[in-house]
Amino acid sequence: MHTDSEDNHHPGYDYLYSGHIPTTRFQKTLLAIGSGITAIVDPARDDMVSAFGETTGYFALQRLREKMLKDPVGRQILEERPILNSSTLDIDYLGSLPENTFGKHYWKFLTKNGFSPDARLPVQFVDDDDLQYVMLRYRQIHDLFHTVLGMPPHMLGEVIVKMVETFQTGLPMCALAAMFGPVRLGPVHRQKYFTTYLPWAIKCGSSAKFLMAVYYEKHWEQDLQEFRQELNIIEPPPGIGRKKKNTENAS
Amino acid sequence: MAAPMVKRSSLIINNIFSNYIRKNISKCKRSISFSRVNGGENTSQTHFGYENIPEDEKEERVYKVFENVATKYDLMNDAMSAGIHRLWKDYFISKMAPTPGTQLVDVAGGTGDIAFRFLNYVRNEDSESYNNQDRQSDVETPPELRSISESDEISESGESKTEKAKSFVTICDINQAMLDVGKSKAENLGFSSETCFIQGNAENLPLESNKYDVYTIAYGIRNCTHIDKVLQEAYRVLKPGGRFMCLEFSHVTNPLIQQLYDSYSFQVIPVMGQVLAQDWKSYQYLVESIRQFPKQEEFVEMIRNAGFKMAKYENITFGVTAIHSGFKI
């Protein structure tokens, strides 16, 4: 009954991993364009941001995997594949930690902003199981980047984190978000961004240790400033709203 | 979504994914099986797109598809067909050429595209015939006859001066989400008094027999599990002399056009579904289900088998869509 060409035969959902939707090169290109436009026009469509990242990230993900394999902790992460979600994270335990710890700061980040560690979308369009995990790991530790960099989740904070991520991951999605994001900033934030935070983000992103090869789950109890020093992260400039100040934490 | 373990041609994999395929795949692979297969012990199987599933699962799977797409249904139709589906539906109604007073049942009619076009058509018919009467009558009605003709003119809707029955559409759909969209559209367009929305299964309609002048099913029958039962029900609810009309995606006859159509369907439409409706899988199902539907000749034979006479079909746009029709005589 079927006379359509072989190219149109779908190898099946969940082909390489649960949630996988195999796509041809043409479909990826089309999806990249469509999702890119939609993500700019309607930033609330986080699934489009994800799709854009997945369809344009092939080379960056390959490079990330190679870099992770060269690092002993990175290799361990790739082998063990830790996942951050509400069943692997004990939120109450994080809340019980002392004030200065990395875990407590992350807990504050989640609870003050009403975030759930489950909110990150699963990967769909990456046609490799390892690379799919790298993409997923990047997505899941994004909130941890916010904590380690001391950036709130408002537009300015997001742009700054994306700039650091651009240097750290090389993902086109991060670069484009960092480039287009400032367009949406108000004048005060934009000025702050260009004079203070952008130089800091560039310096920080390029000189910090390889942040994808950090086993964050093993550092909850560590003092945050000590952790930052270990990671070569320069203390963020004041005025962005550190976790201790309540006033600037509202997104 | 569980994927059954079945064999798969490695040639097809290599064609598409030679760069990406890992050497040791231990995951389940999905089958691509085209014909209806009678399953092992107890359950018979049917197709859901290119997937093989137990028959009794199909209804629920289809229900979920349309529940997911309901709010974006009209937008996606416009995007996928570049608005051409509107022309197809207009043509369908013009082929029906209904007269005012027709009782229509539109099955799988969810968002109301056919119903509203039908009502617009008969409303225009009404006003045209009324205008014609005006123009034809160049003599005033004499006083002794005026009371009789005046009582004829009294009608509740005020639309038709000569017909007693009002044109009416019963829209039946198995999916409540689609019906909800249709209902609110009817309200916005002012069709509420000429329509009613009923939830029901095309294979077992909650409607009386011998009641309707025309039965339509537009882009719905390919989603039904048992097409023969749908046709039998259509026959039952139609009045003697009533007309069955089906508008459905069909098989393209020209090989060159078919290649273009297939490439467009499989390469572009699921991506559109993901971008516009956040739903790749429903639109993948859509393009696969079109290929699974019987060809024009086979379907017209099924219509004859259900008892319809003068069964015929007409291809539109190279067979991308076809209108099938039959009469209960």
XYZ file of C-alpha atoms in Angstrom:
580
model
C 0.000 0.000 0.000
C 2.872 2.415 0.675
C 4.786 3.954 -2.119
C 6.396 6.860 -0.267
C 10.158 6.880 -0.314
C 12.321 5.310 2.346
C 13.316 8.698 3.668
C 9.824 9.117 4.992
C 9.867 5.992 7.120
C 10.132 6.899 10.735
C 12.520 4.734 12.766
C 10.215 5.007 15.697
C 9.800 7.101 18.808
C 12.075 6.434 21.784
C 14.571 5.056 19.309
C 17.774 5.870 21.168
C 16.364 6.952 24.503
C 13.028 7.521 26.141
C 11.425 10.603 24.631
C 13.582 10.529 21.495
C 11.974 11.736 18.264
C 14.323 10.875 15.369
C 14.574 13.596 12.752
C 16.188 13.987 9.361
C 18.674 16.757 8.647
C 16.022 18.672 6.747
C 13.598 18.447 9.646
C 16.257 19.631 12.076
C 17.012 22.633 9.899
C 13.358 23.525 9.607
C 12.833 23.009 13.304
C 15.856 25.132 14.141
C 14.501 28.016 12.086
C 10.945 27.642 13.347
C 11.911 27.268 16.978
C 14.420 30.102 16.801
C 11.835 32.520 15.480
C 9.172 31.332 17.915
C 11.550 31.578 20.874
C 12.282 35.218 20.071
C 8.673 36.125 19.331
C 7.260 34.278 22.343
C 9.936 33.660 24.997
C 7.386 31.923 27.200
C 7.642 28.956 24.813
C 10.453 27.275 26.687
C 9.922 24.149 24.600
C 11.000 26.165 21.570
C 14.137 27.361 23.339
C 14.874 23.716 24.126
C 14.178 22.584 20.572
C 16.430 25.322 19.224
C 19.228 24.289 21.531
C 18.876 20.646 20.559
C 18.771 21.175 16.822
C 21.683 23.604 16.696
C 23.866 22.114 19.377
C 25.396 19.097 17.654
C 28.977 20.303 17.377
C 28.969 22.033 20.743
C 27.604 18.912 22.418
C 30.291 16.775 20.792
C 32.964 19.122 22.057
C 31.444 19.146 25.521
C 31.433 15.377 25.655
C 35.078 15.197 24.579
C 36.035 17.765 27.202
C 34.065 15.937 29.875
C 35.705 12.629 28.984
C 39.144 14.189 29.426
C 38.274 15.378 32.939
C 38.100 12.619 35.593
C 35.024 14.078 37.288
C 33.428 14.790 33.929
C 33.998 11.193 32.892
C 32.423 10.029 36.110
C 29.352 12.186 35.450
C 28.999 10.723 31.969
C 29.236 7.212 33.334
C 26.951 7.642 36.329
C 24.526 10.036 34.617
C 23.209 11.790 37.726
C 19.775 13.331 37.265
C 18.442 16.303 39.178
C 14.758 15.994 39.919
C 12.444 16.001 42.902
C 13.022 12.308 43.570
C 16.820 12.527 43.569
C 16.962 15.846 45.434
C 15.981 16.033 49.048
C 14.659 19.596 49.231
C 14.149 19.509 52.965
C 17.713 18.360 53.510
C 18.965 21.281 51.432
C 16.837 23.653 53.472
C 18.309 22.311 56.691
C 21.907 23.144 55.748
C 23.805 26.104 57.244
C 23.274 29.565 55.713
C 26.567 29.891 53.873
C 26.456 26.566 52.082
C 26.003 26.005 48.372
C 23.064 23.681 49.047
C 21.258 26.223 51.189
C 21.724 28.933 48.612
C 20.324 26.639 45.924
C 17.394 25.813 48.200
C 16.722 29.540 48.621
C 16.906 30.020 44.877
C 14.306 27.295 44.302
C 11.917 28.210 47.084
C 12.033 31.999 46.779
C 11.305 31.807 43.051
C 8.883 28.920 43.212
C 11.016 26.722 40.973
C 10.930 22.974 40.844
C 13.893 20.862 39.811
C 11.453 18.922 37.631
C 10.684 21.866 35.404
C 13.409 21.174 32.861
C 12.107 19.593 29.663
C 13.424 16.213 28.494
C 15.574 16.100 25.393
C 13.845 15.017 22.165
C 15.764 15.888 19.017
C 19.339 14.853 19.735
C 20.203 11.706 17.781
C 22.777 10.296 20.170
C 22.243 8.875 23.606
C 25.434 10.323 25.171
C 24.904 13.757 23.668
C 21.310 13.661 24.819
C 22.559 13.241 28.367
C 25.050 16.088 27.993
C 22.229 18.352 26.801
C 20.011 17.226 29.644
C 22.767 17.770 32.194
C 23.369 21.282 30.877
C 19.669 22.041 31.162
C 19.400 20.649 34.639
C 22.395 22.447 36.107
C 21.354 25.818 34.698
C 19.725 26.688 38.015
C 22.924 25.667 39.770
C 24.816 28.080 37.548
C 22.475 30.808 38.798
C 23.388 29.917 42.350
C 27.123 29.594 41.813
C 27.232 32.876 39.906
C 24.905 34.621 42.319
C 22.446 35.665 39.611
C 18.702 36.025 40.224
C 16.330 34.639 37.580
C 15.171 37.988 36.201
C 15.999 39.034 32.655
C 19.329 40.631 33.520
C 20.426 37.664 35.582
C 19.421 35.264 32.811
C 21.350 37.162 30.173
C 24.443 37.192 32.371
C 24.203 33.460 33.031
C 23.716 32.822 29.313
C 26.845 34.837 28.551
C 28.871 32.741 30.979
C 27.310 29.590 29.538
C 28.298 30.671 26.034
C 31.941 30.624 27.066
C 31.557 27.445 29.026
C 29.517 25.344 26.583
C 29.788 26.941 23.153
C 26.115 26.210 22.519
C 24.673 28.475 19.787
C 21.492 28.754 21.783
C 23.357 30.395 24.668
C 25.206 32.747 22.358
C 22.019 33.912 20.659
C 20.188 34.338 23.949
C 23.096 36.349 25.311
C 23.143 38.509 22.194
C 19.413 39.131 21.851
C 18.554 39.142 25.518
C 19.793 42.682 26.241
C 17.238 44.022 23.756
C 14.556 43.206 26.283
C 16.267 44.907 29.204
C 15.082 48.184 30.629
C 17.452 51.153 30.319
C 18.813 50.940 33.869
C 19.538 47.234 33.631
C 20.968 47.596 30.172
C 23.417 50.226 31.301
C 24.409 48.129 34.296
C 24.836 45.170 32.004
C 27.198 46.801 29.565
C 29.266 48.700 32.103
C 29.545 46.193 34.926
C 28.144 42.748 34.356
C 29.110 41.961 30.804
C 32.859 42.442 31.432
C 32.534 40.357 34.566
C 30.600 37.614 32.739
C 33.206 37.424 29.976
C 36.092 37.307 32.426
C 34.284 34.807 34.615
C 33.122 32.560 31.815
C 36.493 32.276 30.197
C 38.625 31.900 33.325
C 36.403 29.664 35.429
C 37.012 25.928 35.581
C 35.030 23.720 33.223
C 31.642 23.962 34.929
C 30.047 20.998 33.137
C 32.589 18.679 34.733
C 31.602 19.526 38.272
C 29.712 16.987 40.335
C 27.450 19.562 41.991
C 25.548 16.991 43.969
C 28.641 16.339 46.047
C 29.102 19.957 47.111
C 25.846 20.819 48.868
C 27.509 21.150 52.249
C 30.452 23.186 51.067
C 30.714 26.885 51.848
C 29.574 28.798 48.748
C 32.453 31.263 48.608
C 34.963 28.459 49.059
C 33.221 26.550 46.279
C 33.444 29.596 44.026
C 37.153 29.893 44.704
C 37.629 26.248 43.802
C 35.813 26.865 40.551
C 37.833 30.025 39.826
C 34.684 32.096 39.839
C 35.311 35.737 40.661
C 32.840 37.047 43.182
C 29.942 38.686 41.309
C 29.762 42.492 41.366
C 27.441 43.911 44.011
C 24.009 45.336 43.281
C 22.514 42.442 41.372
C 20.821 41.124 44.478
C 22.689 38.452 46.326
C 20.707 35.683 47.884
C 21.018 37.310 51.320
C 19.184 40.469 50.244
C 15.464 39.915 49.807
C 14.633 43.079 47.908
C 16.244 42.270 44.586
C 15.372 38.633 44.470
C 11.934 39.117 43.017
C 12.014 38.192 39.354
C 4.913 5.346 24.939
C 5.617 1.624 24.866
C 7.229 0.351 21.696
C 6.819 -3.321 20.825
C 9.912 -5.319 19.949
C 9.852 -6.192 16.288
C 12.213 -6.578 13.371
C 13.311 -3.601 11.333
C 15.078 -3.176 8.067
C 18.614 -1.915 8.768
C 18.767 -0.455 5.292
C 16.198 2.164 6.163
C 18.084 3.145 9.330
C 21.316 3.590 7.440
C 19.681 5.725 4.823
C 18.580 8.299 7.307
C 20.785 8.111 10.325
C 24.121 6.646 9.266
C 26.023 9.349 11.115
C 24.152 9.035 14.329
C 23.316 5.416 14.895
C 25.123 3.806 17.750
C 26.520 0.353 17.184
C 24.942 -1.360 20.125
C 21.275 -0.569 20.221
C 19.365 -2.547 22.737
C 16.253 -0.450 22.822
C 12.947 -1.566 21.423
C 12.327 -0.826 17.806
C 8.963 0.022 16.432
C 7.416 -1.885 13.597
C 6.250 -0.380 10.380
C 3.486 -2.648 9.273
C 1.017 -1.495 6.749
C -1.926 -3.843 6.648
C -4.460 -4.873 9.217
C -3.048 -7.835 11.067
C -4.944 -10.343 13.126
C -2.999 -10.579 16.348
C -1.958 -13.603 18.313
C -4.373 -15.100 20.763
C -7.254 -12.836 21.645
C -6.950 -9.301 20.294
C -7.122 -8.295 16.685
C -4.796 -5.536 15.632
C -5.307 -2.394 13.654
C -3.229 0.486 12.427
C -2.620 3.746 14.276
C -0.673 5.613 11.641
C 2.215 3.284 10.891
C 2.017 1.649 14.283
C 0.255 -1.610 14.996
C -1.955 -1.569 18.051
C -4.775 -3.658 19.506
C -8.087 -2.596 18.024
C -9.676 -1.624 21.300
C -6.873 0.856 21.978
C -7.357 2.875 18.848
C -10.352 4.891 19.964
C -8.578 6.127 23.065
C -5.380 6.966 21.219
C -7.326 8.958 18.628
C -9.259 10.673 21.419
C -5.999 11.856 23.001
C -4.717 13.161 19.677
C -7.733 15.376 19.197
C -7.865 16.436 22.800
C -4.317 17.708 22.394
C -4.857 19.489 19.097
C -8.356 20.928 19.639
C -7.356 24.469 20.562
C -4.874 24.729 17.714
C -6.898 22.721 15.208
C -8.034 25.570 12.984
C -4.671 27.327 13.085
C -2.842 24.147 12.107
C -5.277 23.428 9.278
C -4.592 26.844 7.836
C -0.845 26.498 8.261
C -0.544 22.977 6.866
C -2.701 23.563 3.813
C -1.892 27.259 3.359
C -5.578 27.933 3.750
C -6.546 25.577 0.928
C -8.650 23.413 3.233
C -11.152 26.300 3.229
C -11.513 26.010 -0.524
C -11.958 22.268 -0.284
C -14.727 22.699 2.279
C -16.426 25.453 0.248
C -16.384 23.200 -2.782
C -17.794 20.340 -0.743
C -20.786 22.430 0.298
C -21.313 23.702 -3.218
C -21.426 20.083 -4.391
C -23.988 19.373 -1.709
C -26.017 22.379 -2.933
C -28.436 22.149 -0.005
C -31.822 23.795 -0.126
C -33.249 25.712 2.811
C -34.929 23.461 5.338
C -32.347 20.695 5.024
C -31.630 18.689 8.153
C -27.914 17.955 8.206
C -26.007 15.665 10.515
C -22.297 16.410 10.513
C -20.349 13.614 12.139
C -16.832 14.161 13.474
C -17.883 17.742 12.974
C -16.109 19.044 16.069
C -15.054 22.592 15.359
C -17.941 23.216 12.975
C -16.286 24.120 9.686
C -18.801 22.171 7.604
C -21.816 23.074 9.730
C -21.203 26.815 9.546
C -20.534 26.739 5.827
C -23.761 24.810 5.321
C -25.730 27.358 7.331
C -24.195 30.271 5.462
C -25.045 28.585 2.189
C -28.708 27.991 3.027
C -29.051 31.478 4.502
C -27.838 32.918 1.222
C -30.170 30.592 -0.651
C -32.994 31.821 1.507
C -32.359 35.487 0.922
C -31.843 34.887 -2.791
C -35.121 33.081 -3.198
C -36.845 35.726 -1.144
C -35.384 38.438 -3.368
C -36.426 36.458 -6.400
C -39.959 36.354 -5.153
C -39.914 40.072 -4.681
C -38.619 40.634 -8.154
C -40.991 38.181 -9.767
C -44.021 39.580 -8.060
C -45.066 42.724 -9.879
C -48.678 42.390 -8.852
C -49.986 43.242 -5.431
C -51.750 40.481 -3.559
C -55.527 41.205 -3.649
C -57.073 42.004 -0.199
C -59.215 38.855 -0.026
C -56.108 36.669 -0.430
C -53.848 38.786 1.712
C -54.835 37.182 5.048
C -53.997 33.718 3.727
C -50.596 34.706 2.382
C -49.863 36.660 5.575
C -50.448 33.636 7.776
C -48.027 31.731 5.577
C -45.409 34.387 6.238
C -45.488 34.027 9.997
C -42.548 31.972 11.087
C -40.547 32.023 14.302
C -37.080 32.443 12.856
C -38.234 35.019 10.357
C -35.734 33.684 7.876
C -37.745 31.615 5.480
C -41.065 32.947 4.301
C -42.228 29.839 2.507
C -40.461 26.860 4.105
C -41.900 25.590 7.377
C -38.824 23.586 8.403
C -35.740 25.524 9.481
C -32.342 24.388 8.243
C -30.609 22.701 11.120
C -27.314 20.978 11.797
C -26.709 18.285 14.350
C -22.984 18.181 14.999
C -21.791 14.945 16.463
C -18.238 14.267 17.615
C -16.657 11.741 19.934
C -14.303 14.344 21.354
C -15.596 16.847 23.887
C -12.635 19.200 23.457
C -13.382 19.591 19.763
C -17.082 20.103 20.472
C -16.265 22.819 23.004
C -14.275 24.696 20.391
C -17.151 24.310 17.932
C -19.742 25.480 20.425
C -17.929 28.684 21.239
C -17.373 29.364 17.549
C -21.103 28.869 16.925
C -21.899 31.408 19.613
C -19.461 33.938 18.216
C -20.812 33.519 14.704
C -24.470 33.590 15.712
C -25.326 30.028 14.756
C -26.406 28.785 18.162
C -30.079 28.473 17.329
C -29.466 26.427 14.217
C -26.994 23.949 15.653
C -26.781 21.427 18.381
C -23.641 19.692 19.566
C -23.816 16.081 20.670
C -21.030 13.854 21.870
C -21.181 10.445 20.262
C -19.350 7.682 18.464
C -19.689 7.531 14.673
C -19.847 3.733 14.910
C -22.853 3.939 17.211
C -24.657 7.231 16.828
C -26.993 8.402 19.619
C -29.454 9.539 16.961
C -32.776 8.351 15.589
C -33.048 6.414 12.369
C -34.355 7.888 9.125
C -34.089 11.426 10.345
C -31.598 13.418 8.270
C -31.516 14.674 4.704
C -27.743 14.778 4.446
C -24.982 13.073 6.413
C -21.486 14.506 6.198
C -18.199 13.412 7.648
C -15.266 15.652 6.810
C -11.714 14.572 7.607
C -13.012 12.291 10.304
C -13.684 8.839 8.912
C -10.040 7.853 8.585
C -9.699 8.148 12.362
C -12.490 5.667 13.035
C -11.637 2.105 13.931
C -14.371 0.393 11.889
C -15.212 2.266 8.731
C -17.895 -0.233 7.757
C -19.775 0.424 10.995
C -19.596 4.159 10.418
C -21.121 3.669 6.968
C -23.858 1.456 8.349
C -24.758 4.066 10.931
C -24.766 6.741 8.253
C -27.220 4.662 6.276
C -29.417 4.166 9.308
C -29.810 7.791 10.321
C -30.449 9.092 6.819
C -33.989 9.483 5.540
C -34.850 7.430 2.491
C -33.527 9.505 -0.381
C -30.936 11.049 1.886
C -27.364 11.677 0.792
C -24.105 10.492 2.314
C -21.129 12.736 1.661
C -17.571 12.259 2.818
C -14.692 14.684 2.454
C -11.406 12.995 3.227
C -7.724 12.924 2.420
C -7.079 10.358 -0.229
C -4.402 8.965 -2.468
C -2.578 11.083 -5.001
C -2.708 9.609 -8.469
C 0.185 11.445 -10.146
C 3.577 9.959 -9.092
C 5.477 13.235 -9.317
C 2.938 15.134 -7.264
C 2.850 12.206 -4.885
C 6.580 12.471 -4.182
C 6.284 16.179 -3.468
C 3.220 15.607 -1.332
C 4.904 12.825 0.636
C 8.040 14.855 1.239
C 5.984 17.797 2.371
C 3.800 15.635 4.593
C 6.587 13.794 6.359
C 9.328 16.392 6.429
C 7.395 19.586 7.082
C 4.104 18.847 8.802
C 5.390 17.234 12.021
C 7.845 20.119 12.421
C 4.963 22.560 11.990
C 3.053 20.609 14.599
C 5.934 20.916 17.047
C 6.451 24.633 16.468
C 2.824 25.762 16.328
C 1.058 23.229 18.532
C 3.878 21.740 20.632
C 2.801 18.351 19.378
C 4.978 16.465 16.916
C 3.388 13.100 17.461
C -0.212 14.041 16.691
C 0.788 15.468 13.334
C 3.017 12.517 12.542
C -0.057 10.388 13.226
C -2.101 12.576 10.905
C 0.163 12.151 7.890
C 0.562 8.415 8.528
C -3.176 7.848 8.966
C -3.800 9.417 5.559
C -1.626 6.741 3.959
C -3.470 4.006 5.828
C -6.913 4.997 4.572
C -8.334 2.903 1.681
C -7.852 4.212 -1.816
C -10.671 5.962 -3.636
C -11.975 2.866 -5.446
C -11.815 0.671 -2.370
C -13.665 3.208 -0.272
C -16.414 3.705 -2.853
C -16.900 -0.061 -2.864
C -17.293 0.020 0.916
C -19.943 2.705 0.497
C -21.812 0.491 -1.958
C -21.573 -2.424 0.440
C -23.289 -0.367 3.099
C -26.306 -0.103 0.825
C -25.808 3.272 -0.786
C -26.675 3.710 -4.433
C -25.101 5.940 -7.071
C -21.891 5.797 -5.081
C -19.112 7.802 -6.679
C -16.088 9.894 -5.882
C -14.401 12.999 -7.155
C -10.730 13.872 -6.669
C -9.740 17.368 -5.734
C -6.201 18.731 -5.983
C -4.744 15.617 -7.644
C -6.374 13.324 -5.119
C -4.963 14.965 -2.020
C -8.615 15.251 -1.031
C -11.575 13.325 -2.385
C -15.341 13.688 -2.069
C -17.223 10.406 -1.862
C -20.988 10.389 -2.142
C -23.904 7.966 -2.128
C -27.683 7.981 -1.796
C -30.005 5.954 0.361
C -32.426 4.872 -2.328
